[in-house]
């Protein structure tokens, strides 16, 4: 971490480094909305510089980031001068209860209160993690929306803001003639997840966190794009106010009034008495933080009485009457130790980051998702990198990016001369690709030609197929990635332990085998998701269950065990289409299962069908055909089908079969004899029938072909006698496809 070298380094050198780093990151954050490091990391650097400057004021240069509020007006937006500046609030970095006590003590001291005086009343609010906004209403009508900018001058974003449904274009009730409402635009976590999911599906850049997504949307030059980003708003204060005759004398009173005017004000606000009241609020919200639908980075305390606020006034640019009391940061930096691949319940393969343990969002995180291969590459995440982890709410922690080596330059710099260090750091920073240009790129190739994160010996970009050797880590089946799909998947759906529960639930579902009583909780126990060893490893095991093994399960009374056994027994007699549907082949829904059953008429014919043959089926396109083929190419899947049959599952073959397709073998009889290399006798015959031919049992003059495998006996001799063409398995396959035997 950049802070680590500070002890050895000359303070002047370190201060220069820190200034360079902070300028860079402030630009990324405020101007480009594309931060490279978490806020907590920025705050640490900032605090380190502040400490150095305090210890030696000679180090404080006019351009030090500590000397001004950063924020630039983007070209393209009209600047707006705030009539009342948009201030920031002092942050209490002590995240314990002491933070609240310290604030209360300061307020009491400033107001010259003694212990005998009653507790000060505060309003305690949430500190929303979004983008500050000023909304100007004149005669109740929204006339202008502006960002904070540097606090004095912001950007006019009225057009974009008008697209936010929660922001009233006209206030209700008796709003004052002029009212500037201050508040926070934010994106709900669910909206953020959906947006990123969409971006991922489209192979596009994802956003680091809801705040950046919101900031990006607000500062979109195209309001149509802004409108597609679902934003929300909470009002928490005001700027210029004119002609408000009966303006309430308290913060809480004004918030209530804003709510009456139709503005969204968070319900999570209280009037708290003294430090104890603040501490209680801080603790309660900390416990509820994960369940809130949006990110907060702390709570805010404000003296409730506006007259007292005025008495307390301001220090530099911060009110003495308010403080932000933080919670642990939701983003942190750590080292990526390894990338593993996890098999999901539906066979989806997800790269998972194994991390140097790090405390983030209130818990220690050691694993985080990398979502998929493309995204891992787009973010250019590799083993050994310093990465940013985000954990918010009950969402799985994720890696949002790599900390550029430039940001870590100070780490390596050691105690070299001040200028040399700064030059080196700036050189690397200069070489950084324009993030907007990178964001434009959609494909894996988006990693720029000159990769600023490379160093000699850096591991190769992540390659999921290579990492797994093409096999599912849970069951060894082939892994596949369909065209246009971002995810790799395991194709061993019926056999893969990771997919057991889903496979059983689907097989048992009403529209498949309709096994009543096989609910979620029971299946979980059967497949051994708890500590117990699994009773059911694959579907056929269901039919081996006995009364004694069932009654011992939780939530399983004698009666329900008996009922379940009966339901299992009853399910054995089914239809081909239900059975096919029950196998849970990817892309094979109920309708396709029906079409397949009608077309092929038998399970063996379906198992043996080539992609070309599958494409003949109504509504089956290449993706579906390939998915079916891959499924039956996994020997374990076919084994499960065979075992289900052996367990007594039956269905009427030829069910609903409409007139057989003419096919290349129409009117021809083909006899199979001996053991073929890969096809069973049944499958070979199914192929013949699937091509419109007849599978004969004995050889005669009318036999068109004889297919002979190992140890073929009298039938082969008869064929030779009668001069009937003899084919091997490959030739049979060619024949059923084309009607011709390949040379
Ligand atoms: S009051 C003069 N209240 O935190 C006081 N700010 O540095 C002005 N924020 O830029 C701010 N929730 O974007 C206030 N309930 C809240 C807030 C809040 C979030 C943000 C705001 C401001 C920053 C304070």
XYZ file of C-alpha atoms and ligand atoms in Angstrom:
767
model
C 0.000 0.000 0.000
C 1.293 3.470 -0.776
C 1.229 4.450 2.866
C 3.691 1.763 3.845
C 6.826 3.479 2.604
C 6.189 6.676 4.556
C 8.367 5.700 7.492
C 11.553 5.373 5.500
C 10.917 8.270 3.125
C 11.907 11.912 3.534
C 8.654 13.774 4.410
C 9.143 16.225 1.521
C 9.445 13.348 -0.945
C 6.456 11.605 0.498
C 4.368 14.795 0.471
C 5.170 15.294 -3.219
C 4.226 11.713 -3.958
C 0.994 12.061 -2.053
C 0.096 15.284 -3.845
C 0.636 13.609 -7.202
C -1.396 10.580 -6.202
C -4.223 12.623 -4.706
C -4.454 14.907 -7.739
C -4.656 11.904 -9.966
C -7.325 10.173 -7.918
C -9.345 13.313 -7.370
C -9.476 13.802 -11.121
C -10.548 10.206 -11.644
C -13.210 10.569 -8.996
C -14.656 14.017 -9.536
C -14.113 14.647 -13.193
C -14.104 11.253 -14.834
C -16.407 9.421 -12.413
C -14.003 6.523 -12.707
C -12.085 6.101 -9.458
C -9.300 3.565 -9.325
C -9.070 3.215 -5.582
C -11.708 3.003 -2.858
C -12.644 6.140 -0.950
C -11.138 4.679 2.191
C -7.805 4.433 0.414
C -8.101 8.028 -0.820
C -8.985 9.174 2.681
C -5.917 7.416 4.091
C -3.631 9.141 1.583
C -5.316 12.464 2.251
C -4.959 12.053 6.007
C -1.316 11.115 5.612
C -0.637 14.288 3.647
C -2.571 16.384 6.145
C -0.494 14.949 8.969
C 2.763 15.661 7.148
C 1.680 19.245 6.459
C 0.587 19.769 10.021
C 3.919 18.524 11.332
C 5.776 20.780 8.934
C 3.670 23.654 7.516
C 6.541 24.396 5.110
C 5.372 21.352 3.127
C 1.977 22.931 2.481
C 2.089 24.071 -1.152
C -0.668 26.190 -2.663
C -1.543 23.338 -5.024
C -1.875 20.766 -2.267
C -5.157 18.879 -2.498
C -5.687 19.749 1.165
C -5.939 23.416 0.185
C -8.986 23.297 -1.986
C -12.172 21.494 -2.672
C -11.700 19.543 -5.871
C -14.335 19.434 -8.536
C -14.269 20.724 -12.051
C -16.971 21.720 -14.400
C -17.036 19.306 -17.295
C -16.948 20.875 -20.727
C -20.433 20.466 -22.116
C -22.337 21.522 -19.036
C -23.277 25.083 -18.274
C -21.716 26.270 -14.995
C -24.102 27.288 -12.233
C -22.969 29.564 -9.459
C -24.566 28.484 -6.185
C -26.201 31.409 -4.419
C -25.585 29.654 -1.149
C -22.437 27.545 -1.317
C -22.812 23.767 -1.082
C -20.685 22.876 1.880
C -19.384 19.617 3.049
C -19.441 18.264 6.564
C -16.723 17.299 8.921
C -16.234 13.571 9.090
C -15.866 11.754 12.360
C -13.418 9.004 11.526
C -13.802 7.214 14.848
C -16.481 4.707 13.838
C -17.195 3.736 17.462
C -19.678 5.393 19.799
C -16.896 7.771 20.845
C -17.348 9.591 17.540
C -20.827 10.707 18.582
C -19.703 11.668 22.083
C -16.864 13.782 20.719
C -19.285 15.713 18.473
C -21.777 16.309 21.275
C -18.965 17.460 23.564
C -17.733 19.930 20.907
C -21.209 21.346 20.382
C -21.769 21.774 24.097
C -18.394 23.460 24.512
C -19.053 25.864 21.628
C -22.461 26.714 23.074
C -20.896 27.106 26.526
C -23.296 24.620 28.046
C -22.571 23.126 31.436
C -23.375 19.683 32.766
C -26.419 21.148 34.409
C -27.882 22.104 31.024
C -30.268 19.627 29.340
C -29.117 17.451 26.388
C -28.898 19.122 22.974
C -31.536 17.963 20.484
C -30.172 16.660 17.193
C -31.597 15.318 14.002
C -29.913 12.049 13.080
C -30.113 11.126 9.385
C -28.564 8.645 6.996
C -25.506 9.653 5.033
C -26.532 8.651 1.533
C -23.703 7.572 -0.713
C -24.564 9.342 -3.921
C -24.134 12.709 -5.535
C -25.108 16.027 -3.938
C -27.658 18.010 -5.895
C -29.275 21.405 -5.586
C -32.817 21.770 -6.921
C -34.105 25.283 -7.406
C -37.860 25.768 -7.205
C -39.378 29.131 -8.065
C -43.047 29.557 -7.329
C -43.095 25.830 -6.705
C -41.723 24.944 -10.143
C -38.409 23.179 -10.715
C -36.312 25.643 -12.692
C -32.814 24.329 -12.250
C -30.853 21.340 -11.015
C -27.138 21.650 -10.384
C -24.347 19.412 -9.146
C -22.144 20.496 -6.304
C -18.994 21.007 -8.378
C -16.450 22.734 -6.185
C -19.155 23.934 -3.822
C -19.227 27.430 -5.355
C -19.942 26.503 -8.948
C -21.590 23.342 -10.177
C -23.004 22.043 -13.446
C -26.466 22.552 -14.814
C -27.954 19.079 -15.095
C -31.609 20.111 -15.197
C -32.446 18.078 -18.289
C -31.103 14.860 -16.825
C -32.661 15.452 -13.446
C -36.070 15.955 -15.000
C -35.952 12.270 -15.938
C -35.902 11.209 -12.283
C -39.465 10.364 -11.456
C -39.009 10.894 -7.722
C -38.103 14.546 -8.162
C -41.259 16.654 -8.349
C -41.300 19.103 -11.235
C -43.786 21.131 -9.207
C -44.072 21.247 -5.443
C -47.363 20.614 -3.736
C -48.909 22.691 -0.939
C -47.829 26.179 0.004
C -44.207 26.059 -1.097
C -42.264 29.317 -0.643
C -41.599 31.540 -3.707
C -37.937 30.521 -3.784
C -36.692 27.254 -2.363
C -33.424 25.542 -3.130
C -33.605 21.962 -2.014
C -30.364 20.167 -1.292
C -30.186 16.425 -1.339
C -28.593 13.325 -2.721
C -29.170 11.522 -6.011
C -28.447 7.851 -5.615
C -29.035 4.530 -7.277
C -30.714 1.738 -5.365
C -28.637 -1.391 -4.997
C -31.117 -3.561 -6.885
C -31.182 -1.082 -9.772
C -27.393 -1.000 -9.743
C -27.148 -4.800 -9.800
C -29.611 -4.959 -12.681
C -27.735 -2.283 -14.604
C -24.411 -4.075 -14.162
C -25.990 -7.398 -15.026
C -27.243 -5.838 -18.268
C -23.812 -4.378 -18.969
C -22.195 -7.759 -18.346
C -24.654 -9.568 -20.602
C -23.851 -7.049 -23.316
C -20.128 -7.436 -22.687
C -19.868 -3.802 -21.656
C -18.120 -1.904 -18.928
C -19.652 -2.342 -15.493
C -19.825 0.336 -12.825
C -17.733 0.151 -9.706
C -20.532 1.057 -7.305
C -23.988 2.652 -7.241
C -22.545 6.084 -6.551
C -20.431 6.071 -9.689
C -23.276 4.712 -11.732
C -25.488 7.518 -10.403
C -22.834 10.172 -10.947
C -22.276 8.915 -14.464
C -25.983 9.050 -15.212
C -26.476 12.552 -13.794
C -23.589 13.869 -15.834
C -24.609 12.112 -19.021
C -24.745 14.619 -21.802
C -27.552 12.636 -23.360
C -30.704 12.813 -21.213
C -32.086 9.757 -23.026
C -29.262 7.663 -21.635
C -29.645 9.272 -18.227
C -33.305 8.314 -18.300
C -32.430 4.634 -18.676
C -30.421 4.694 -15.465
C -32.916 4.370 -12.647
C -32.060 7.050 -10.109
C -33.586 8.030 -6.790
C -33.374 11.106 -4.603
C -33.548 12.103 -0.931
C -33.792 15.693 0.269
C -31.810 16.527 3.419
C -31.320 20.290 3.438
C -31.762 23.591 1.692
C -29.833 26.437 0.096
C -31.379 29.784 -0.804
C -34.839 30.306 0.645
C -36.920 33.439 0.081
C -40.361 34.420 1.252
C -40.973 31.398 3.433
C -43.157 33.134 5.987
C -43.637 30.286 8.395
C -40.356 28.466 7.899
C -40.089 25.955 10.767
C -37.447 26.819 13.372
C -35.903 23.351 13.429
C -34.075 21.032 11.034
C -36.653 18.307 11.638
C -39.485 20.770 11.018
C -38.011 21.783 7.660
C -37.516 18.142 6.644
C -41.180 17.461 7.474
C -42.161 20.481 5.387
C -40.043 19.305 2.424
C -41.856 15.998 2.632
C -45.201 17.820 2.579
C -44.097 19.676 -0.552
C -43.817 16.278 -2.266
C -40.077 15.733 -1.957
C -38.733 12.324 -0.936
C -37.267 12.511 2.562
C -35.895 9.347 4.134
C -38.097 7.905 6.862
C -34.935 6.830 8.686
C -34.541 10.050 10.650
C -35.029 10.807 14.306
C -34.780 13.679 16.713
C -32.210 12.382 19.196
C -31.458 13.781 22.632
C -27.771 14.230 23.407
C -24.918 11.852 22.721
C -26.861 8.824 23.952
C -29.582 9.395 21.389
C -26.985 9.703 18.611
C -25.191 6.544 19.714
C -28.429 4.610 19.728
C -29.218 5.758 16.175
C -25.696 4.978 14.995
C -25.925 1.432 16.389
C -29.425 0.779 15.116
C -28.583 1.893 11.573
C -25.299 -0.045 11.636
C -27.297 -3.199 12.302
C -29.788 -2.339 9.563
C -27.219 -1.155 7.013
C -27.118 -4.345 4.963
C -30.889 -4.516 4.712
C -31.290 -0.965 3.386
C -32.054 -0.904 -0.332
C -29.284 1.639 -0.961
C -25.697 2.345 0.104
C -24.948 4.610 3.027
C -21.461 5.375 4.231
C -22.465 6.623 7.648
C -24.996 8.712 9.501
C -25.204 12.496 9.839
C -25.964 14.384 13.043
C -27.261 17.949 12.887
C -28.166 20.305 15.702
C -31.936 20.500 15.421
C -32.563 24.091 16.477
C -31.848 26.441 13.557
C -31.075 29.321 15.908
C -28.427 27.196 17.605
C -27.074 26.203 14.176
C -26.628 29.868 13.435
C -24.875 30.490 16.723
C -22.475 27.639 16.040
C -21.658 28.843 12.536
C -18.874 27.518 10.316
C -15.166 26.682 10.433
C -13.544 27.101 7.035
C -16.125 25.407 4.835
C -17.748 23.098 7.317
C -20.650 23.779 9.674
C -19.888 23.332 13.366
C -23.440 22.102 13.858
C -23.165 18.941 11.772
C -20.949 15.911 11.537
C -20.815 12.743 9.473
C -20.236 9.630 11.534
C -18.893 6.921 9.268
C -19.288 3.184 9.050
C -16.604 0.789 7.828
C -15.912 1.325 4.127
C -17.619 -0.932 1.575
C -14.606 -0.960 -0.701
C -11.060 -1.904 0.209
C -7.799 -2.870 -1.416
C -6.242 -6.299 -1.003
C -4.099 -8.815 -2.878
C -5.504 -11.430 -5.231
C -3.978 -14.763 -4.227
C -5.621 -17.014 -6.768
C -8.570 -17.428 -9.098
C -10.709 -20.547 -8.668
C -13.789 -21.572 -10.583
C -17.047 -22.401 -8.837
C -19.877 -24.475 -10.287
C -23.265 -22.935 -9.632
C -26.514 -24.788 -9.027
C -27.399 -24.565 -12.683
C -23.952 -25.419 -13.968
C -22.760 -21.872 -14.498
C -19.008 -21.594 -13.968
C -17.969 -18.494 -12.071
C -14.401 -17.331 -11.503
C -13.923 -16.640 -7.807
C -11.140 -14.523 -6.380
C -9.260 -15.918 -3.398
C -8.051 -12.936 -1.432
C -5.699 -11.858 1.253
C -8.345 -11.445 4.022
C -9.610 -7.876 4.219
C -12.165 -6.092 6.420
C -14.765 -4.560 4.140
C -18.340 -3.393 4.688
C -18.200 -4.654 8.256
C -16.922 -8.215 7.721
C -13.735 -9.994 6.768
C -13.802 -11.054 3.153
C -11.600 -13.797 1.682
C -13.547 -14.652 -1.492
C -15.167 -12.427 -4.076
C -16.829 -13.034 -7.393
C -15.240 -12.045 -10.677
C -18.564 -12.758 -12.463
C -17.250 -14.271 -15.693
C -14.213 -14.743 -17.877
C -14.744 -11.743 -20.138
C -15.225 -9.395 -17.265
C -12.132 -10.722 -15.526
C -10.197 -9.974 -18.682
C -11.824 -6.645 -19.320
C -10.774 -5.554 -15.850
C -7.432 -7.226 -16.490
C -7.451 -8.919 -13.112
C -4.568 -11.317 -12.573
C -3.150 -13.331 -9.714
C -0.827 -11.215 -7.580
C -2.562 -7.926 -8.404
C -3.735 -5.419 -5.829
C -7.507 -5.383 -6.317
C -10.492 -3.418 -5.075
C -13.113 -5.471 -3.262
C -16.644 -4.230 -2.721
C -19.104 -5.732 -0.265
C -22.424 -3.987 0.234
C -25.689 -5.302 1.568
C -26.196 -8.996 1.299
C -24.796 -9.040 -2.210
C -21.807 -11.364 -2.745
C -18.513 -9.446 -2.468
C -17.044 -8.630 -5.861
C -13.802 -7.488 -7.416
C -14.481 -4.157 -9.059
C -11.036 -3.534 -10.476
C -7.276 -3.550 -10.242
C -5.407 -0.755 -8.519
C -3.144 0.625 -11.258
C 0.497 0.160 -10.558
C 0.843 3.903 -10.851
C -1.225 4.239 -7.730
C 1.113 1.826 -6.032
C 4.262 3.492 -7.343
C 5.106 4.934 -3.972
C 5.340 1.374 -2.714
C 8.255 0.550 -4.919
C 9.804 3.987 -4.877
C 11.476 3.658 -1.513
C 13.689 6.569 -0.512
C 14.803 7.858 -3.913
C 15.060 11.597 -4.559
C 11.858 13.626 -4.443
C 11.808 14.686 -8.045
C 12.798 11.296 -9.396
C 9.948 9.682 -7.514
C 7.406 12.205 -8.628
C 8.570 12.082 -12.208
C 8.394 8.310 -12.220
C 4.923 8.318 -10.705
C 3.699 10.953 -13.146
C 5.192 9.119 -16.115
C 3.177 6.051 -15.307
C 0.092 8.127 -14.647
C 0.473 9.847 -18.016
C 0.645 6.480 -19.722
C -2.722 5.490 -18.276
C -5.252 4.921 -21.020
C -8.109 7.323 -21.278
C -10.711 5.507 -19.207
C -13.478 6.705 -21.477
C -11.742 5.084 -24.441
C -11.298 1.873 -22.516
C -14.913 2.013 -21.479
C -15.922 2.239 -25.130
C -14.237 -1.033 -25.932
C -16.599 -3.908 -25.448
C -14.492 -6.930 -26.151
C -11.732 -8.595 -24.256
C -9.308 -6.700 -26.488
C -10.275 -3.576 -24.549
C -7.108 -4.081 -22.516
C -4.937 -1.347 -24.026
C -1.942 -2.105 -26.201
C 0.446 -0.612 -23.658
C -0.818 -2.100 -20.461
C 0.246 0.094 -17.553
C -0.317 -2.757 -15.151
C 2.127 -5.119 -16.778
C 5.446 -6.021 -15.247
C 7.935 -8.719 -16.154
C 6.638 -12.084 -15.051
C 3.034 -10.976 -14.578
C 0.724 -13.972 -14.940
C -1.181 -14.438 -18.204
C -4.728 -13.066 -18.569
C -7.293 -15.353 -17.010
C -8.337 -18.219 -19.272
C -11.166 -20.261 -17.788
C -10.975 -23.152 -20.245
C -7.259 -23.525 -19.740
C -7.563 -23.219 -15.999
C -10.005 -26.151 -15.920
C -8.510 -28.162 -18.743
C -11.955 -28.043 -20.347
C -13.586 -30.072 -17.550
C -16.066 -29.212 -14.849
C -14.202 -29.059 -11.528
C -17.116 -30.741 -9.761
C -17.839 -33.666 -12.091
C -15.362 -33.742 -14.955
C -17.942 -33.224 -17.701
C -17.108 -31.078 -20.725
C -17.479 -27.368 -20.195
C -19.189 -25.382 -22.920
C -19.730 -21.776 -23.789
C -22.479 -21.065 -26.252
C -22.125 -18.425 -28.874
C -23.184 -15.039 -27.592
C -23.144 -16.314 -24.002
C -20.871 -14.799 -21.392
C -20.817 -17.846 -19.147
C -19.107 -21.167 -19.408
C -21.225 -24.068 -18.177
C -20.849 -27.638 -17.068
C -22.707 -29.965 -19.419
C -23.105 -32.798 -16.903
C -26.429 -31.579 -15.557
C -27.710 -34.981 -14.439
C -24.511 -36.118 -12.862
C -22.747 -33.052 -11.502
C -22.867 -32.887 -7.678
C -23.058 -29.097 -7.790
C -26.254 -29.338 -9.820
C -27.859 -32.194 -7.892
C -30.414 -30.211 -6.017
C -31.606 -28.288 -9.062
C -31.682 -31.450 -11.148
C -33.857 -33.260 -8.609
C -36.178 -30.299 -8.057
C -36.659 -29.867 -11.771
C -37.137 -33.594 -12.416
C -39.757 -33.742 -9.649
C -41.567 -30.579 -10.697
C -45.214 -30.669 -11.617
C -44.738 -30.305 -15.358
C -41.960 -32.893 -15.417
C -42.323 -36.115 -13.388
C -44.815 -34.523 -10.994
C -43.515 -36.077 -7.773
C -45.498 -34.457 -5.007
C -43.738 -33.985 -1.679
C -40.237 -33.452 -3.092
C -39.944 -29.858 -1.967
C -36.896 -27.695 -1.442
C -36.204 -28.682 2.155
C -36.572 -32.409 1.560
C -34.415 -32.333 -1.557
C -31.730 -30.385 0.292
C -31.527 -33.184 2.833
C -31.641 -35.898 0.200
C -28.729 -34.470 -1.766
C -26.776 -33.938 1.428
C -26.513 -30.166 1.463
C -26.236 -30.228 5.242
C -23.755 -32.479 7.001
C -25.470 -35.764 6.206
C -24.084 -37.888 3.371
C -26.263 -37.721 0.258
C -29.002 -40.318 -0.134
C -29.516 -39.133 -3.688
C -26.498 -38.594 -5.900
C -28.248 -38.868 -9.216
C -31.901 -39.090 -10.226
C -32.160 -42.919 -10.272
C -31.307 -42.928 -6.543
C -34.729 -41.369 -5.973
C -36.310 -44.671 -6.863
C -34.110 -46.556 -4.401
C -35.353 -44.546 -1.415
C -37.067 -46.608 1.236
C -39.343 -45.822 4.142
C -36.589 -46.089 6.749
C -34.274 -43.636 5.037
C -37.090 -41.123 4.529
C -38.729 -41.026 7.985
C -35.517 -39.935 9.640
C -35.439 -36.725 7.585
C -36.442 -33.449 9.163
C -40.046 -32.426 8.487
C -40.878 -35.943 7.345
C -43.642 -37.663 9.256
C -44.517 -41.328 8.641
C -47.505 -40.359 6.598
C -45.554 -37.999 4.364
C -42.828 -40.603 3.866
C -45.477 -43.045 2.693
C -47.043 -40.434 0.471
C -43.698 -39.576 -1.079
C -42.934 -43.231 -1.789
C -46.308 -43.578 -3.476
C -45.725 -40.401 -5.488
C -42.363 -41.768 -6.610
C -43.921 -45.060 -7.613
C -46.720 -43.299 -9.495
C -44.262 -41.059 -11.303
C -42.600 -44.047 -12.959
C -45.349 -44.236 -15.518
C -44.968 -41.058 -17.514
C -44.830 -39.713 -21.038
C -41.784 -39.278 -23.227
C -42.166 -35.520 -23.382
C -42.405 -35.134 -19.597
C -39.368 -37.353 -19.234
C -37.342 -35.352 -21.749
C -38.395 -32.112 -20.093
C -37.492 -33.560 -16.674
C -33.883 -34.126 -17.721
C -33.339 -30.388 -17.500
C -31.379 -30.080 -20.749
C -30.442 -26.462 -21.232
C -32.852 -24.658 -23.591
C -35.248 -27.606 -23.603
C -38.455 -26.304 -22.102
C -41.775 -28.064 -22.003
C -42.694 -27.076 -25.541
C -39.408 -28.188 -27.084
C -39.613 -31.441 -25.099
C -43.025 -32.079 -26.659
C -41.697 -31.348 -30.131
C -38.733 -33.653 -29.592
C -40.941 -36.458 -28.295
C -43.295 -36.114 -31.247
C -40.484 -35.959 -33.766
C -38.256 -38.763 -32.567
C -40.852 -40.898 -30.862
C -38.287 -42.680 -28.723
C -35.596 -41.826 -26.215
C -32.955 -43.791 -28.072
C -33.604 -41.963 -31.282
C -33.292 -38.684 -29.438
C -30.060 -39.734 -27.726
C -28.581 -40.769 -31.057
C -29.805 -37.808 -33.067
C -27.125 -35.711 -34.742
C -27.259 -31.933 -34.665
C -28.516 -31.988 -38.233
C -31.293 -34.392 -37.305
C -32.191 -32.207 -34.316
C -32.379 -29.168 -36.549
C -35.201 -30.856 -38.425
C -37.379 -30.544 -35.345
C -39.907 -27.764 -35.350
C -38.512 -24.672 -33.589
C -35.130 -26.233 -32.805
C -32.322 -23.926 -33.844
C -28.551 -24.401 -33.738
C -28.163 -23.367 -30.088
C -30.799 -25.809 -28.876
C -29.565 -28.586 -31.174
C -26.033 -28.175 -29.938
C -27.132 -28.086 -26.332
C -29.041 -31.374 -26.710
C -26.152 -32.987 -28.535
C -23.602 -31.892 -25.920
C -25.870 -33.139 -23.156
C -26.090 -36.636 -24.588
C -22.411 -36.619 -25.497
C -21.687 -36.777 -21.762
C -21.617 -40.515 -21.026
C -22.727 -39.853 -17.443
C -25.912 -38.156 -18.573
C -26.802 -41.096 -20.809
C -26.016 -43.481 -17.969
C -28.521 -41.671 -15.785
C -31.195 -42.073 -18.453
C -30.420 -45.790 -18.704
C -30.518 -46.202 -14.944
C -33.867 -44.430 -14.732
C -35.200 -46.911 -17.242
C -33.676 -49.758 -15.265
C -35.355 -48.359 -12.141
C -38.686 -48.880 -13.851
C -39.457 -45.496 -15.369
C -41.509 -46.123 -18.483
C -43.319 -44.076 -21.061
C -45.183 -44.781 -24.218
C -42.856 -44.551 -27.133
C -44.073 -43.176 -30.446
C -46.317 -41.038 -28.318
C -48.058 -38.466 -30.414
C -45.741 -39.214 -33.262
C -46.858 -37.493 -36.385
C -46.051 -38.940 -39.774
C -42.440 -39.984 -39.878
C -40.207 -37.606 -41.755
C -39.267 -39.155 -45.111
C -35.526 -39.044 -44.371
C -32.658 -40.355 -46.467
C -33.384 -44.011 -45.547
C -37.098 -43.911 -46.369
C -38.248 -47.333 -47.522
C -34.931 -49.012 -46.764
C -34.230 -51.763 -44.251
C -30.903 -51.757 -42.409
C -29.719 -54.575 -40.147
C -27.285 -53.990 -37.291
C -25.081 -56.817 -36.061
C -22.105 -57.186 -33.710
C -20.830 -54.591 -31.209
C -20.327 -51.099 -32.567
C -17.513 -48.914 -31.162
C -19.685 -46.195 -29.542
C -23.363 -46.751 -30.322
C -25.482 -49.344 -28.567
C -27.643 -51.570 -30.762
C -30.696 -49.530 -29.711
C -29.059 -46.245 -30.565
C -27.933 -47.451 -33.965
C -31.425 -48.683 -34.741
C -32.824 -45.399 -33.515
C -30.556 -43.582 -35.934
C -31.842 -45.711 -38.782
C -35.435 -45.110 -37.832
C -34.774 -41.455 -37.290
C -33.634 -41.278 -40.897
C -36.884 -42.857 -42.009
C -35.497 -46.372 -42.425
C -36.572 -49.671 -40.922
C -34.308 -51.522 -38.509
C -34.442 -55.151 -39.619
C -33.712 -58.193 -37.474
C -32.614 -60.626 -40.151
C -30.749 -60.275 -43.442
C -32.555 -60.994 -46.685
C -32.473 -59.871 -50.303
C -34.616 -56.928 -49.263
C -31.980 -55.674 -46.808
C -30.409 -52.459 -48.109
C -27.377 -52.369 -45.760
C -25.863 -54.373 -42.959
C -24.028 -52.440 -40.247
C -21.435 -54.708 -38.674
C -19.391 -54.242 -35.516
C -16.974 -56.448 -33.625
C -17.805 -60.123 -33.374
C -20.473 -59.994 -36.032
C -21.408 -63.565 -36.950
C -23.868 -65.231 -39.276
C -25.636 -62.045 -40.345
C -22.392 -60.629 -41.708
C -21.721 -63.835 -43.643
C -25.233 -63.767 -45.075
C -24.713 -60.170 -46.211
C -21.505 -61.097 -47.983
C -23.267 -64.028 -49.643
C -26.042 -61.787 -50.931
C -23.673 -58.952 -51.918
C -25.335 -56.510 -49.583
C -23.167 -53.471 -48.715
C -21.606 -53.796 -45.227
C -21.027 -50.598 -43.266
C -19.128 -49.699 -40.128
C -20.431 -47.251 -37.522
C -18.970 -44.123 -39.137
C -20.429 -45.094 -42.470
C -23.799 -45.603 -40.824
C -23.594 -42.105 -39.347
C -22.787 -40.663 -42.754
C -25.591 -42.674 -44.289
C -28.292 -41.410 -41.938
C -27.213 -37.835 -42.461
C -26.858 -37.759 -46.174
C -28.282 -41.001 -47.500
C -24.804 -41.680 -48.831
C -21.874 -43.674 -47.527
C -18.732 -41.576 -47.154
C -15.697 -42.887 -48.946
S -25.786 17.742 4.948
C -23.961 21.782 5.360
N -26.985 15.423 5.091
O -22.406 14.103 2.325
C -24.286 20.332 5.362
N -25.155 15.649 3.617
O -19.791 16.116 3.052
C -24.366 19.800 4.013
N -24.680 13.624 2.327
O -21.822 16.523 -0.028
C -24.545 18.350 3.895
N -26.277 12.396 3.167
O -23.534 14.855 -0.621
C -25.989 16.129 4.521
N -28.177 13.444 5.299
C -27.197 14.153 4.728
C -26.342 13.601 3.773
C -25.317 14.383 3.227
C -25.293 12.425 2.315
C -23.509 13.967 1.520
C -23.637 15.217 0.739
C -22.485 16.069 1.099
C -21.607 15.155 1.884
C -21.106 15.837 3.128
